[in-house]
Short mmCIF file of C-alpha atoms in Angstrom, two decimals:
data_model
loop_
_atom_site.label_atom_id
_atom_site.label_comp_id
_atom_site.label_asym_id
_atom_site.label_seq_id
_atom_site.Cartn_x
_atom_site.Cartn_y
_atom_site.Cartn_z
CA MET A 1291 11.04 -3.74 24.68
CA LYS A 1292 7.90 -1.41 24.29
CA PRO A 1293 8.63 -0.52 20.64
CA LEU A 1294 9.31 -4.09 19.89
CA PHE A 1295 6.14 -5.17 21.57
CA ARG A 1296 4.22 -2.55 19.62
CA MET A 1297 5.73 -3.80 16.31
CA LEU A 1298 4.71 -7.55 17.26
CA ALA A 1299 1.21 -6.34 18.11
CA THR A 1300 0.89 -4.37 14.86
CA ALA A 1301 2.21 -7.46 12.94
CA LEU A 1302 -0.30 -9.72 14.60
CA VAL A 1303 -3.22 -7.35 13.95
CA SER A 1304 -2.11 -7.14 10.36
CA LEU A 1305 -2.08 -10.95 9.94
CA ALA A 1306 -5.47 -11.17 11.55
CA VAL A 1307 -6.94 -8.73 9.11
CA ALA A 1308 -5.28 -10.37 6.18
CA ALA A 1309 -6.10 -13.97 7.07
CA PRO A 1310 -9.71 -13.95 5.65
CA ALA A 1311 -8.38 -13.18 2.16
CA TYR A 1312 -6.34 -16.40 2.35
CA ALA A 1313 -8.79 -18.60 4.20
CA ALA A 1314 -8.82 -22.10 2.74
CA LYS A 1315 -12.02 -23.02 0.83
CA ASP A 1316 -12.64 -26.57 2.25
CA ILE A 1317 -15.93 -28.23 1.30
CA VAL A 1318 -17.37 -31.41 2.90
CA PHE A 1319 -19.81 -33.67 0.95
CA ALA A 1320 -21.93 -36.01 3.08
CA VAL A 1321 -22.96 -39.13 1.15
CA ALA A 1322 -25.14 -42.13 1.87
CA SER A 1323 -22.57 -44.89 1.78
CA THR A 1324 -18.84 -45.78 1.74
CA PHE A 1325 -16.97 -45.96 -1.54
CA THR A 1326 -16.17 -49.41 -3.00
CA THR A 1327 -13.07 -48.05 -5.05
CA THR A 1328 -11.50 -45.00 -6.72
CA ASP A 1329 -11.13 -46.87 -9.95
CA PRO A 1330 -14.15 -45.97 -11.98
CA TYR A 1331 -13.48 -49.03 -14.40
CA ASP A 1332 -13.92 -51.36 -11.41
CA ALA A 1333 -16.91 -49.68 -9.81
CA ASN A 1334 -20.66 -50.81 -10.24
CA ASP A 1335 -21.95 -48.10 -7.99
CA THR A 1336 -22.83 -44.49 -9.26
CA LEU A 1337 -21.54 -43.01 -5.87
CA SER A 1338 -17.88 -44.37 -6.38
CA GLN A 1339 -17.85 -43.22 -10.01
CA ALA A 1340 -19.16 -39.75 -9.05
CA MET A 1341 -16.46 -39.31 -6.34
CA ALA A 1342 -13.81 -40.26 -8.77
CA LYS A 1343 -14.64 -37.29 -10.97
CA SER A 1344 -12.51 -35.48 -8.31
CA PHE A 1345 -9.37 -37.07 -10.02
CA TYR A 1346 -10.40 -38.29 -13.37
CA GLU A 1347 -11.68 -37.17 -16.66
CA GLY A 1348 -12.61 -38.88 -20.07
CA LEU A 1349 -12.64 -38.10 -23.67
CA TYR A 1350 -16.25 -37.16 -23.45
CA GLY A 1351 -18.62 -36.35 -20.67
CA PHE A 1352 -22.12 -34.90 -19.93
CA ASP A 1353 -23.44 -31.51 -18.91
CA LYS A 1354 -25.96 -30.98 -16.14
CA ASP A 1355 -28.77 -32.01 -18.60
CA MET A 1356 -27.09 -35.26 -19.70
CA LYS A 1357 -26.05 -33.73 -23.12
CA MET A 1358 -22.76 -35.07 -24.36
CA ILE A 1359 -19.78 -32.75 -24.41
CA PRO A 1360 -16.13 -33.11 -25.48
CA VAL A 1361 -13.62 -33.10 -22.49
CA LEU A 1362 -10.21 -34.48 -23.11
CA ALA A 1363 -11.10 -34.98 -26.80
CA GLU A 1364 -11.66 -31.89 -29.22
CA SER A 1365 -13.47 -33.91 -32.01
CA TYR A 1366 -13.88 -37.23 -33.58
CA GLU A 1367 -14.58 -38.85 -37.05
CA ALA A 1368 -16.33 -42.18 -37.53
CA SER A 1369 -15.74 -44.42 -40.62
CA LYS A 1370 -18.69 -45.14 -42.81
CA ASP A 1371 -18.72 -48.79 -41.81
CA GLY A 1372 -18.99 -47.67 -38.18
CA LEU A 1373 -15.91 -49.74 -37.20
CA THR A 1374 -13.28 -47.07 -36.60
CA TYR A 1375 -13.37 -43.78 -34.51
CA THR A 1376 -10.51 -41.37 -34.77
CA PHE A 1377 -10.20 -38.64 -31.98
CA LYS A 1378 -8.14 -35.47 -32.00
CA LEU A 1379 -7.06 -34.81 -28.43
CA ARG A 1380 -6.72 -31.80 -26.26
CA GLN A 1381 -3.16 -30.61 -25.89
CA GLY A 1382 -1.30 -29.03 -23.02
CA VAL A 1383 -3.14 -31.27 -20.45
CA LYS A 1384 -1.05 -32.74 -17.46
CA PHE A 1385 -1.78 -35.67 -15.17
CA HIS A 1386 -1.34 -35.03 -11.40
CA ASP A 1387 2.08 -36.65 -11.50
CA GLY A 1388 3.32 -34.01 -14.07
CA THR A 1389 3.32 -36.39 -17.01
CA ASP A 1390 1.66 -35.41 -20.32
CA PHE A 1391 -1.89 -36.56 -21.35
CA ASN A 1392 -1.64 -37.81 -24.92
CA ALA A 1393 -2.64 -40.57 -27.28
CA GLU A 1394 -0.39 -43.16 -25.61
CA ALA A 1395 -2.07 -42.42 -22.28
CA VAL A 1396 -5.55 -43.29 -24.00
CA LYS A 1397 -4.16 -46.39 -25.46
CA VAL A 1398 -2.71 -47.67 -22.29
CA THR A 1399 -5.90 -46.95 -20.37
CA PHE A 1400 -8.23 -48.72 -22.90
CA ASP A 1401 -5.79 -51.72 -23.38
CA ARG A 1402 -6.24 -52.22 -19.59
CA ALA A 1403 -9.99 -51.77 -19.68
CA THR A 1404 -10.41 -54.31 -22.66
CA ASN A 1405 -8.17 -56.99 -21.17
CA PRO A 1406 -10.50 -59.69 -19.71
CA ASP A 1407 -7.65 -60.82 -17.50
CA ASN A 1408 -8.00 -57.71 -15.47
CA LYS A 1409 -11.60 -58.71 -14.51
CA LEU A 1410 -12.85 -55.07 -14.29
CA LYS A 1411 -16.34 -54.56 -13.59
CA ARG A 1412 -16.98 -52.13 -16.41
CA TYR A 1413 -15.39 -54.58 -19.04
CA ALA A 1414 -18.76 -55.09 -20.76
CA LEU A 1415 -18.95 -51.39 -21.48
CA TYR A 1416 -15.68 -51.53 -23.57
CA ASN A 1417 -15.33 -55.22 -24.71
CA ASN A 1418 -16.40 -54.21 -28.20
CA ILE A 1419 -13.06 -52.50 -28.74
CA ALA A 1420 -10.86 -54.62 -30.90
CA LYS A 1421 -7.75 -52.38 -30.56
CA THR A 1422 -6.68 -48.83 -29.62
CA ASP A 1423 -3.85 -47.13 -31.62
CA ALA A 1424 -1.95 -43.99 -30.94
CA VAL A 1425 -1.77 -42.47 -34.56
CA ASP A 1426 0.37 -39.70 -33.37
CA ALA A 1427 1.01 -37.84 -30.03
CA TYR A 1428 -2.57 -36.25 -30.22
CA THR A 1429 -4.58 -38.55 -32.42
CA VAL A 1430 -5.98 -41.79 -31.23
CA ARG A 1431 -7.96 -44.40 -33.24
CA PHE A 1432 -10.35 -47.11 -31.74
CA THR A 1433 -11.18 -50.08 -34.01
CA LEU A 1434 -14.36 -51.95 -32.90
CA LYS A 1435 -15.28 -55.52 -33.41
CA VAL A 1436 -18.69 -54.80 -34.76
CA PRO A 1437 -20.40 -51.53 -35.45
CA PHE A 1438 -21.69 -49.85 -32.28
CA SER A 1439 -23.68 -46.77 -32.64
CA ALA A 1440 -23.68 -45.88 -28.92
CA PHE A 1441 -19.82 -45.97 -28.82
CA ILE A 1442 -19.33 -42.29 -27.91
CA ASN A 1443 -22.06 -42.40 -25.26
CA ASN A 1444 -20.04 -45.36 -23.77
CA LEU A 1445 -16.86 -43.26 -23.80
CA ALA A 1446 -18.92 -40.56 -21.99
CA HIS A 1447 -20.00 -42.98 -19.17
CA PRO A 1448 -18.46 -41.92 -15.91
CA SER A 1449 -16.18 -45.04 -15.91
CA GLY A 1450 -14.54 -44.08 -19.09
CA VAL A 1451 -11.60 -41.99 -17.73
CA ILE A 1452 -8.06 -41.68 -18.70
CA ILE A 1453 -5.36 -42.95 -16.21
CA SER A 1454 -1.69 -41.82 -16.00
CA PRO A 1455 0.29 -44.62 -17.57
CA ALA A 1456 3.21 -43.65 -15.23
CA ALA A 1457 0.94 -44.43 -12.38
CA LEU A 1458 -0.33 -47.63 -13.81
CA LYS A 1459 3.18 -48.78 -14.30
CA GLN A 1460 4.18 -47.77 -10.63
CA TYR A 1461 1.10 -49.18 -8.79
CA GLY A 1462 -0.26 -51.84 -11.16
CA SER A 1463 -3.84 -52.49 -12.38
CA LYS A 1464 -5.20 -53.53 -8.80
CA ASP A 1465 -3.34 -51.04 -6.59
CA ILE A 1466 -4.18 -48.00 -8.82
CA ALA A 1467 -7.53 -48.05 -6.84
CA PHE A 1468 -5.67 -46.61 -3.97
CA HIS A 1469 -3.52 -44.27 -5.81
CA PRO A 1470 -5.74 -42.45 -8.38
CA VAL A 1471 -3.82 -40.26 -10.89
CA GLY A 1472 -5.82 -38.44 -13.53
CA THR A 1473 -6.26 -35.08 -15.13
CA GLY A 1474 -9.08 -33.88 -13.04
CA PRO A 1475 -9.50 -30.75 -10.94
CA PHE A 1476 -8.38 -32.37 -7.65
CA LYS A 1477 -5.51 -34.73 -6.75
CA PHE A 1478 -5.81 -37.60 -4.10
CA VAL A 1479 -4.78 -36.82 -0.57
CA GLU A 1480 -6.15 -39.62 1.68
CA TRP A 1481 -8.71 -42.38 1.86
CA LYS A 1482 -9.90 -43.96 5.28
CA SER A 1483 -12.70 -46.10 3.94
CA THR A 1484 -15.37 -45.68 6.53
CA ASP A 1485 -14.49 -42.12 7.74
CA TYR A 1486 -13.57 -39.88 4.59
CA LEU A 1487 -11.78 -39.48 1.33
CA LYS A 1488 -9.91 -36.16 0.82
CA ALA A 1489 -8.78 -34.52 -2.38
CA ALA A 1490 -6.93 -31.28 -2.87
CA LYS A 1491 -6.90 -28.61 -5.58
CA PHE A 1492 -4.71 -29.60 -8.59
CA ASP A 1493 -2.73 -26.35 -9.43
CA GLY A 1494 -1.83 -27.65 -12.91
CA TYR A 1495 -5.41 -28.36 -14.00
CA TRP A 1496 -6.02 -27.36 -17.64
CA ARG A 1497 -9.27 -25.34 -17.12
CA LYS A 1498 -7.85 -21.95 -16.19
CA GLY A 1499 -9.48 -20.54 -13.04
CA TYR A 1500 -10.70 -23.99 -11.75
CA PRO A 1501 -11.10 -25.47 -9.30
CA LYS A 1502 -12.27 -22.65 -7.15
CA VAL A 1503 -12.07 -24.58 -3.90
CA ASP A 1504 -8.99 -25.89 -2.13
CA THR A 1505 -10.16 -29.23 -0.93
CA ILE A 1506 -13.12 -31.67 -1.01
CA THR A 1507 -13.84 -34.09 1.82
CA TRP A 1508 -16.21 -36.89 0.97
CA LYS A 1509 -17.79 -38.20 4.25
CA PRO A 1510 -19.81 -41.38 4.25
CA VAL A 1511 -22.73 -40.91 6.62
CA VAL A 1512 -24.89 -44.00 6.29
CA ASP A 1513 -27.50 -43.08 8.94
CA ASN A 1514 -30.21 -40.76 7.44
CA ASN A 1515 -30.85 -38.75 10.57
CA SER A 1516 -27.03 -38.18 11.15
CA ARG A 1517 -26.59 -36.98 7.51
CA ALA A 1518 -29.35 -34.46 7.99
CA ALA A 1519 -28.04 -33.42 11.33
CA ILE A 1520 -24.56 -32.60 10.05
CA MET A 1521 -26.04 -30.45 7.42
CA GLN A 1522 -27.94 -28.49 10.11
CA THR A 1523 -24.75 -28.03 12.16
CA GLY A 1524 -22.72 -26.81 9.30
CA GLU A 1525 -20.24 -29.88 9.32
CA ALA A 1526 -21.25 -30.62 5.88
CA HIS A 1527 -21.92 -28.15 2.95
CA PHE A 1528 -23.72 -30.55 0.54
CA THR A 1529 -25.45 -33.88 0.97
CA PHE A 1530 -27.18 -36.43 -1.30
CA PRO A 1531 -29.46 -38.19 -1.00
CA VAL A 1532 -31.60 -36.18 1.37
CA PRO A 1533 -33.81 -38.56 3.30
CA TYR A 1534 -37.41 -37.94 1.98
CA GLU A 1535 -38.77 -37.75 5.48
CA GLN A 1536 -36.09 -35.00 6.30
CA ALA A 1537 -36.81 -32.79 3.39
CA GLU A 1538 -39.40 -30.46 5.19
CA VAL A 1539 -37.01 -30.14 8.22
CA LEU A 1540 -34.01 -29.05 6.08
CA LYS A 1541 -36.23 -26.64 3.98
CA GLY A 1542 -36.99 -24.83 7.26
CA LYS A 1543 -33.42 -23.93 7.88
CA PRO A 1544 -32.56 -20.50 6.58
CA ASP A 1545 -28.91 -21.34 5.69
CA LEU A 1546 -29.72 -24.41 3.64
CA GLU A 1547 -31.46 -24.96 0.24
CA VAL A 1548 -33.10 -28.28 -0.71
CA VAL A 1549 -33.13 -29.16 -4.51
CA ALA A 1550 -35.47 -31.76 -6.07
CA ALA A 1551 -33.90 -32.39 -9.50
CA PRO A 1552 -35.31 -34.59 -12.35
CA SER A 1553 -33.71 -37.98 -12.77
CA ILE A 1554 -33.14 -41.07 -15.07
CA VAL A 1555 -33.24 -43.23 -12.03
CA LEU A 1556 -35.98 -45.81 -12.63
CA ARG A 1557 -37.19 -48.07 -9.76
CA TYR A 1558 -38.81 -51.40 -10.75
CA LEU A 1559 -39.84 -54.84 -9.48
CA SER A 1560 -38.31 -57.51 -11.77
CA MET A 1561 -39.78 -61.14 -11.85
CA ASN A 1562 -37.83 -64.25 -12.56
CA THR A 1563 -39.42 -65.18 -15.96
CA GLN A 1564 -37.74 -68.59 -15.89
CA GLN A 1565 -39.49 -69.74 -12.76
CA LYS A 1566 -43.09 -70.60 -11.85
CA PRO A 1567 -45.41 -68.81 -11.49
CA PHE A 1568 -43.53 -65.82 -13.02
CA ASP A 1569 -42.96 -67.75 -16.36
CA ASN A 1570 -46.72 -66.94 -16.92
CA PRO A 1571 -47.17 -63.44 -18.48
CA LYS A 1572 -50.63 -63.14 -17.04
CA VAL A 1573 -49.18 -63.40 -13.54
CA ARG A 1574 -46.56 -60.71 -14.30
CA GLN A 1575 -49.21 -58.48 -15.76
CA ALA A 1576 -51.40 -59.07 -12.68
CA ILE A 1577 -48.65 -57.87 -10.45
CA ALA A 1578 -48.12 -54.75 -12.59
CA TYR A 1579 -51.96 -53.92 -12.38
CA ALA A 1580 -51.95 -54.73 -8.71
CA ILE A 1581 -49.60 -51.95 -7.58
CA ASN A 1582 -50.84 -48.29 -7.06
CA LYS A 1583 -47.75 -46.21 -8.29
CA GLU A 1584 -49.21 -42.90 -7.33
CA ALA A 1585 -49.78 -44.08 -3.72
CA LEU A 1586 -46.24 -45.69 -3.67
CA ALA A 1587 -44.75 -42.34 -4.72
CA LYS A 1588 -46.55 -40.71 -1.74
CA VAL A 1589 -45.94 -43.37 0.74
CA ALA A 1590 -42.29 -44.22 0.20
CA PHE A 1591 -40.87 -41.22 -1.54
CA ASN A 1592 -42.99 -38.51 0.21
CA GLY A 1593 -44.13 -37.21 -3.20
CA TYR A 1594 -40.70 -36.91 -4.71
CA ALA A 1595 -41.23 -39.44 -7.46
CA ALA A 1596 -43.74 -40.13 -10.33
CA PRO A 1597 -45.20 -43.20 -11.73
CA ALA A 1598 -42.92 -44.80 -14.44
CA GLU A 1599 -44.03 -44.16 -17.91
CA GLY A 1600 -41.95 -46.68 -19.77
CA VAL A 1601 -39.04 -49.05 -19.25
CA VAL A 1602 -36.59 -46.36 -20.28
CA PRO A 1603 -37.17 -42.95 -18.32
CA GLU A 1604 -37.55 -39.55 -19.96
CA GLY A 1605 -34.31 -37.82 -20.33
CA VAL A 1606 -32.52 -40.90 -21.76
CA GLU A 1607 -32.04 -40.53 -25.60
CA TYR A 1608 -34.45 -42.67 -27.53
CA ALA A 1609 -36.76 -43.34 -24.45
CA SER A 1610 -40.48 -44.11 -25.39
CA ARG A 1611 -43.09 -42.52 -23.21
CA ILE A 1612 -45.80 -45.17 -23.07
CA ALA A 1613 -48.06 -44.49 -19.90
CA PRO A 1614 -47.91 -45.56 -16.28
CA TRP A 1615 -49.28 -49.04 -15.90
CA PRO A 1616 -52.86 -48.61 -14.65
CA TYR A 1617 -53.75 -49.52 -11.19
CA ASP A 1618 -56.54 -51.97 -11.51
CA PRO A 1619 -56.83 -54.67 -8.63
CA ALA A 1620 -60.02 -56.20 -10.25
CA LYS A 1621 -58.11 -56.78 -13.54
CA ALA A 1622 -55.26 -58.09 -11.52
CA ARG A 1623 -57.39 -60.73 -9.75
CA GLN A 1624 -58.98 -61.61 -13.10
CA LEU A 1625 -55.57 -62.32 -14.74
CA MET A 1626 -54.51 -64.43 -11.64
CA SER A 1627 -57.66 -66.60 -12.01
CA GLU A 1628 -57.02 -66.99 -15.73
CA ALA A 1629 -53.34 -68.06 -14.93
CA GLY A 1630 -54.71 -70.69 -12.55
CA TYR A 1631 -53.78 -68.82 -9.36
CA ALA A 1632 -57.11 -67.59 -8.18
CA SER A 1633 -56.10 -68.59 -4.59
CA GLY A 1634 -52.67 -66.78 -4.99
CA PHE A 1635 -49.28 -68.23 -3.99
CA GLU A 1636 -46.36 -67.55 -1.63
CA THR A 1637 -43.03 -66.10 -2.78
CA GLU A 1638 -39.99 -64.19 -1.88
CA LEU A 1639 -39.64 -60.36 -2.23
CA TRP A 1640 -35.98 -59.11 -2.13
CA SER A 1641 -34.69 -55.57 -2.15
CA ALA A 1642 -31.37 -54.61 -3.69
CA TYR A 1643 -31.10 -52.11 -0.71
CA ASN A 1644 -31.51 -52.11 3.01
CA HIS A 1645 -32.16 -48.35 3.70
CA SER A 1646 -35.36 -46.92 5.18
CA THR A 1647 -36.85 -46.19 1.81
CA ALA A 1648 -36.34 -49.55 0.40
CA GLN A 1649 -38.07 -50.82 3.59
CA LYS A 1650 -41.16 -48.64 2.96
CA VAL A 1651 -41.29 -49.61 -0.67
CA THR A 1652 -41.12 -53.41 0.02
CA GLN A 1653 -43.77 -53.12 2.83
CA PHE A 1654 -46.15 -51.32 0.39
CA LEU A 1655 -45.45 -53.81 -2.27
CA GLN A 1656 -46.19 -56.62 0.24
CA GLN A 1657 -49.53 -55.04 1.10
CA GLN A 1658 -50.52 -54.41 -2.51
CA LEU A 1659 -49.78 -57.98 -3.59
CA GLN A 1660 -51.54 -59.45 -0.54
CA GLN A 1661 -54.78 -57.97 -1.97
CA ILE A 1662 -54.52 -60.33 -5.04
CA GLY A 1663 -53.43 -63.42 -2.93
CA ILE A 1664 -49.68 -63.13 -3.31
CA LYS A 1665 -48.07 -63.55 0.08
CA THR A 1666 -44.42 -62.35 0.17
CA LYS A 1667 -41.57 -62.72 2.55
CA ILE A 1668 -39.31 -59.60 2.46
CA THR A 1669 -35.52 -59.67 2.60
CA LEU A 1670 -33.61 -56.32 2.41
CA LEU A 1671 -30.19 -57.44 1.03
CA GLU A 1672 -26.86 -56.17 2.17
CA ALA A 1673 -24.37 -55.34 -0.65
CA GLY A 1674 -22.37 -58.65 -0.20
CA GLN A 1675 -25.66 -60.65 -0.31
CA ARG A 1676 -26.87 -58.80 -3.49
CA VAL A 1677 -23.56 -59.72 -5.22
CA GLU A 1678 -23.70 -63.33 -3.99
CA LYS A 1679 -27.29 -64.17 -4.39
CA VAL A 1680 -28.24 -62.14 -7.44
CA GLU A 1681 -25.48 -60.46 -9.45
CA SER A 1682 -22.96 -63.30 -9.39
CA TRP A 1683 -25.34 -66.29 -9.53
CA GLN A 1684 -23.84 -68.66 -12.12
CA ASP A 1685 -26.86 -70.92 -13.13
CA ALA A 1686 -30.14 -69.40 -14.34
CA ALA A 1687 -31.97 -72.79 -13.46
CA THR A 1688 -31.17 -72.43 -9.79
CA ALA A 1689 -31.24 -68.64 -9.32
CA PRO A 1690 -33.04 -67.99 -6.08
CA VAL A 1691 -34.33 -64.44 -7.04
CA ARG A 1692 -38.10 -64.11 -7.50
CA LEU A 1693 -39.55 -60.68 -6.96
CA TYR A 1694 -36.57 -58.14 -6.83
CA TYR A 1695 -36.93 -54.47 -5.99
CA VAL A 1696 -34.02 -52.55 -7.73
CA GLY A 1697 -33.21 -49.39 -9.58
CA TRP A 1698 -31.08 -48.28 -12.66
CA SER A 1699 -29.66 -45.17 -14.33
CA ALA A 1700 -28.37 -45.35 -17.79
CA SER A 1701 -25.16 -43.32 -17.25
CA THR A 1702 -24.38 -43.30 -20.93
CA GLY A 1703 -27.54 -41.13 -21.54
CA GLU A 1704 -28.65 -43.50 -24.27
CA ALA A 1705 -31.29 -46.22 -24.55
CA ASP A 1706 -28.76 -49.00 -25.13
CA TRP A 1707 -27.47 -48.92 -21.57
CA ALA A 1708 -30.90 -48.67 -20.28
CA LEU A 1709 -32.04 -51.85 -22.18
CA ARG A 1710 -29.13 -54.17 -23.06
CA PRO A 1711 -27.75 -54.76 -19.48
CA LEU A 1712 -31.24 -55.26 -18.02
CA LEU A 1713 -33.42 -56.90 -20.64
CA TYR A 1714 -31.31 -58.39 -23.46
CA GLY A 1715 -31.28 -62.12 -23.68
CA GLU A 1716 -27.48 -62.45 -23.14
CA SER A 1717 -27.38 -60.21 -20.19
CA TRP A 1718 -28.45 -62.82 -17.48
CA PRO A 1719 -26.30 -62.79 -14.33
CA PRO A 1720 -23.47 -63.03 -13.83
CA ARG A 1721 -22.70 -61.49 -17.13
CA LEU A 1722 -24.93 -58.36 -16.52
CA PHE A 1723 -28.08 -57.40 -14.73
CA ASN A 1724 -31.12 -59.03 -16.36
CA THR A 1725 -32.43 -60.25 -13.06
CA ALA A 1726 -35.85 -61.06 -14.71
CA TYR A 1727 -33.89 -63.64 -16.79
CA TYR A 1728 -35.99 -62.30 -19.60
CA LYS A 1729 -35.45 -63.34 -23.13
CA ASN A 1730 -37.49 -62.27 -26.26
CA GLU A 1731 -36.05 -62.80 -29.76
CA LYS A 1732 -37.79 -59.84 -31.19
CA VAL A 1733 -36.45 -57.43 -28.50
CA ASP A 1734 -32.94 -58.88 -28.81
CA ASN A 1735 -33.00 -58.43 -32.58
CA ASP A 1736 -34.28 -54.75 -32.16
CA ILE A 1737 -31.49 -54.01 -29.76
CA LYS A 1738 -28.81 -55.52 -32.01
CA ALA A 1739 -30.14 -53.62 -35.15
CA ALA A 1740 -30.32 -50.31 -33.18
CA LEU A 1741 -26.59 -50.73 -32.32
CA ALA A 1742 -25.75 -51.48 -35.94
CA THR A 1743 -27.34 -48.54 -37.55
CA THR A 1744 -26.12 -44.99 -37.68
CA ASP A 1745 -29.59 -43.83 -39.05
CA LYS A 1746 -31.24 -42.00 -36.04
CA THR A 1747 -34.80 -42.38 -37.39
CA GLU A 1748 -34.32 -46.11 -37.84
CA LYS A 1749 -32.66 -46.39 -34.46
CA ALA A 1750 -35.63 -44.67 -32.75
CA LYS A 1751 -38.03 -46.80 -34.36
CA LEU A 1752 -36.16 -49.95 -33.28
CA TYR A 1753 -35.82 -48.82 -29.71
CA LYS A 1754 -39.51 -47.86 -29.53
CA ASP A 1755 -40.61 -51.31 -30.91
CA ALA A 1756 -38.36 -53.03 -28.23
CA GLN A 1757 -39.65 -50.92 -25.35
CA GLN A 1758 -43.39 -51.53 -26.40
CA THR A 1759 -42.75 -55.28 -26.51
CA ILE A 1760 -41.13 -55.30 -23.23
CA TRP A 1761 -43.76 -53.39 -21.62
CA ASN A 1762 -46.41 -55.86 -22.94
CA ASP A 1763 -44.33 -58.84 -21.79
CA ALA A 1764 -44.15 -57.27 -18.25
CA PRO A 1765 -40.90 -59.05 -17.06
CA TRP A 1766 -40.88 -55.90 -14.66
CA ALA A 1767 -43.59 -53.99 -12.89
CA PRO A 1768 -42.21 -50.56 -13.47
CA LEU A 1769 -42.79 -48.48 -10.44
CA VAL A 1770 -41.48 -44.82 -10.27
CA THR A 1771 -38.96 -42.43 -11.56
CA GLU A 1772 -37.66 -40.67 -8.46
CA LYS A 1773 -36.63 -37.01 -7.87
CA LEU A 1774 -32.94 -36.50 -6.80
CA LEU A 1775 -33.03 -34.71 -3.49
CA SER A 1776 -29.98 -32.84 -2.31
CA ALA A 1777 -29.35 -30.04 0.13
CA HIS A 1778 -26.53 -27.52 0.24
CA ASN A 1779 -25.49 -24.69 2.48
CA LYS A 1780 -26.21 -21.34 0.65
CA LYS A 1781 -22.68 -20.32 0.92
CA LEU A 1782 -21.75 -23.27 -1.50
CA THR A 1783 -22.40 -22.73 -5.33
CA GLY A 1784 -21.80 -24.75 -8.44
CA VAL A 1785 -22.66 -28.21 -7.20
CA TYR A 1786 -25.59 -30.13 -8.49
CA VAL A 1787 -26.85 -33.67 -8.94
CA MET A 1788 -27.06 -34.92 -12.53
CA PRO A 1789 -30.00 -36.95 -13.69
CA ASP A 1790 -28.06 -40.22 -13.31
CA ALA A 1791 -27.55 -39.53 -9.63
CA SER A 1792 -24.00 -38.61 -10.31
CA PHE A 1793 -22.55 -35.15 -9.36
CA ASN A 1794 -21.13 -32.10 -11.08
CA PHE A 1795 -18.85 -30.01 -8.90
CA ILE A 1796 -16.15 -28.61 -11.28
CA GLU A 1797 -17.70 -25.02 -10.65
CA ALA A 1798 -17.93 -25.49 -6.87
CA ASP A 1799 -17.21 -22.30 -4.89
CA LEU A 1800 -17.62 -21.23 -1.30
CA LYS A 1801 -18.43 -17.70 -0.34
#
């Protein structure tokens, strides 16, 4: 028995020594809210679309600086009339179910996305596609209804991914949300909505050598303090967003690194221009003058923000840098008097979010507006209330929204998606997100003309003109562009937050 015992002992020691070489690389991402879906075409929130990059890829995408790059497409050609775009596709790519990525897969995906009967939340991004044709196995052609110069940017939006036709046939347009099958670096394992979503390495991924980790577990941790705590205990390797008030605490931990990245996330206060007293531009301008944006950045964002310098933030193509709206309470009071509201008025101040930062922002705004006689009642909306009372409201005449604190990131990287959903006259809820119910014919014409031209100089001029007009009309009080604050364990590399508050983790590795 002794020789056998020695042999067993030797074998166990050998296994123990060898184990670290084969240790699984399992990373945990702690995020601030639960996911709404794994289907990017049916997601309005950036977080769900960011998570879906685990499974899915599109024809085009963005690098860490929001510069457009080809992904599943290799190249494209546009017709002179701007109505057809023909793409050459990457060959040798497989879906997680083993089927081939090809032109037919692109056609099936976009036939679904452009069918209004499917009622997908991102329909508006792709509804200008008249038809999608598979020219041959690896050539696909899109025909548009009208020329649309931002078309490639829309394809690069995080929602514009390619889904396995076999999976769509098996699960159907609705249930594909629970069975994601794409060409991405990870394949779906399990989703328990309030607890975690797990994805595992796809061994057949077309980028050789990737992914470098074995699994990703996405863990929603809504409470700010709890999210910071699990970074300190090592339960999570990466978190976003870092609560501003916790930044200094996490910076003090030797095994953690806190990163403040630039963003295209603009925070603003929209005003319902169809309702008194906000139909008066002098009242709207008074509100814009009444808010100290520098102080707001310090008080609510702990300095991790800067006053907005336009209605489209720097980093978005064709953004115009104007200047922060000056803080001038005396001018604000003068305008209020000229508008006939020298004694002020009472109104509602809603927030699209109910987290601690939004609470600080709205309380600060309440105090600032009080100084020019505007008394506000604050309501921090939950997600369901936001959808019901703001985004899905059917009748502009009865819309209850007045002052509305919200934010936006143009995830196409181009001014069209920073302006058209928010400030175009045909984008009032429930169609899109123009919560100011703003309409200016000159702005509408500039936006339409910019989309129709392929001349970049002319396009820049039109977008600049639109942005200046909006700034002067003040349907919003632009507030701040925030920094994107994330933290990661120093053993984790290759993960970063992109300017639109999405993530890139294709190069993630764990030492």
